[in-house]
Amino acid sequence: MKYLVSGTSGPGFQSPDEAKQLLEGVVHPSFVRIQELEAEGKISASGLPIGDRTIIFVLEAASHSEADSIIQSMPIWSHLEWEVVALQSVSDRMAQEKQLLAQYG
């Protein structure tokens, strides 16, 4: 199954020390984790909207539980608000539409 995942409302920084701590301890390790998941074939595309504290990626997982576990494995998991949308393949949807067309004659 494929999922469109977005993590939004990333944390801001109150001081340079806080920025350094968050970037080194959370943000950078999360980017490393995403790259690892890309190398494993679990993430097929990822990116960040310019100027935004958001990460977006397409995740491949066998189940909702696996998708949830993968997302929670990211160091930044508790720092963002997550939206996860299960995607239906175009071929599956096309088959459904063909069945509808057949019903309508």
Coordinates of C-alpha atoms in Angstrom, one line a residue:
M1 CA 0.0 0.0 0.0
K2 CA 1.1 3.5 -0.7
Y3 CA 0.6 6.4 1.7
L4 CA 1.0 10.2 1.1
V5 CA 2.5 11.4 4.4
S6 CA 3.0 15.0 5.5
G7 CA 4.5 16.2 8.8
T8 CA 3.7 19.8 9.4
S9 CA 4.0 22.6 12.0
G10 CA 7.7 21.9 12.7
P11 CA 9.2 23.4 15.8
G12 CA 10.6 26.9 15.8
F13 CA 13.7 27.9 17.8
Q14 CA 13.8 30.2 20.8
S15 CA 17.6 30.6 20.8
P16 CA 20.7 29.6 18.8
D17 CA 21.4 26.9 21.4
E18 CA 17.9 25.4 21.0
A19 CA 18.2 25.5 17.2
K20 CA 21.5 23.7 17.4
Q21 CA 20.2 21.1 19.7
L22 CA 17.0 20.4 17.7
L23 CA 18.8 20.4 14.3
E24 CA 21.5 18.0 15.5
G25 CA 19.4 15.8 17.7
V26 CA 16.1 15.6 15.7
V27 CA 16.0 17.2 12.3
H28 CA 19.2 15.9 10.8
P29 CA 18.7 12.4 12.1
S30 CA 15.2 12.4 10.7
F31 CA 16.6 13.4 7.3
V32 CA 19.1 10.5 7.6
R33 CA 16.2 8.1 8.5
I34 CA 14.2 9.3 5.4
Q35 CA 17.3 8.7 3.2
E36 CA 17.6 5.2 4.7
L37 CA 14.0 4.4 4.0
E38 CA 14.5 5.7 0.4
A39 CA 17.4 3.3 0.0
E40 CA 15.3 0.4 1.4
G41 CA 12.5 1.3 -1.1
K42 CA 10.0 2.2 1.6
I43 CA 9.9 5.9 0.5
S44 CA 9.7 6.6 -3.2
A45 CA 9.6 10.4 -3.1
S46 CA 10.2 13.0 -0.5
G47 CA 10.7 16.7 -0.2
L48 CA 10.1 19.9 1.8
P49 CA 8.0 22.8 0.5
I50 CA 10.4 25.8 0.2
G51 CA 10.2 28.1 3.2
D52 CA 7.9 25.7 5.2
R53 CA 8.5 23.5 8.3
T54 CA 6.9 20.5 6.6
I55 CA 8.1 17.2 5.2
I56 CA 6.2 15.3 2.6
F57 CA 6.9 11.8 1.3
V58 CA 5.3 8.7 -0.3
L59 CA 5.6 5.7 1.9
E60 CA 5.2 2.0 0.8
A61 CA 4.1 -0.3 3.6
A62 CA 2.3 -3.7 3.8
S63 CA -0.2 -2.5 6.4
H64 CA -1.4 0.5 8.3
S65 CA 0.5 -0.8 11.3
E66 CA 3.7 -0.9 9.4
A67 CA 3.2 2.6 8.0
D68 CA 2.5 3.8 11.6
S69 CA 5.6 2.1 12.9
I70 CA 7.8 3.6 10.2
I71 CA 6.5 7.1 10.8
Q72 CA 7.0 6.7 14.5
S73 CA 10.6 5.5 13.9
M74 CA 11.6 9.0 12.8
P75 CA 13.2 11.2 15.5
I76 CA 11.0 14.1 14.5
W77 CA 7.8 12.1 14.9
S78 CA 6.7 13.7 18.2
H79 CA 7.6 17.2 17.0
L80 CA 5.2 17.3 14.0
E81 CA 1.5 17.0 13.3
W82 CA 1.0 14.1 10.9
E83 CA -1.5 13.5 8.1
V84 CA -1.4 10.1 6.4
V85 CA -3.5 9.4 3.4
A86 CA -3.8 5.8 2.1
L87 CA -3.6 5.9 -1.7
Q88 CA -5.5 3.6 -4.1
S89 CA -3.7 2.7 -7.2
V90 CA -4.9 4.1 -10.5
S91 CA -5.2 0.5 -11.9
D92 CA -7.4 -0.6 -9.0
R93 CA -9.6 2.5 -9.4
M94 CA -9.8 2.0 -13.2
A95 CA -11.0 -1.6 -12.6
Q96 CA -13.7 -0.3 -10.3
E97 CA -14.8 2.3 -12.9
K98 CA -14.9 -0.4 -15.6
Q99 CA -17.3 -2.4 -13.4
L100 CA -19.5 0.6 -13.0
L101 CA -19.5 1.2 -16.7
A102 CA -20.5 -2.5 -17.2
Q103 CA -23.4 -2.0 -14.8
Y104 CA -24.7 1.0 -16.7
G105 CA -24.6 -0.9 -20.0

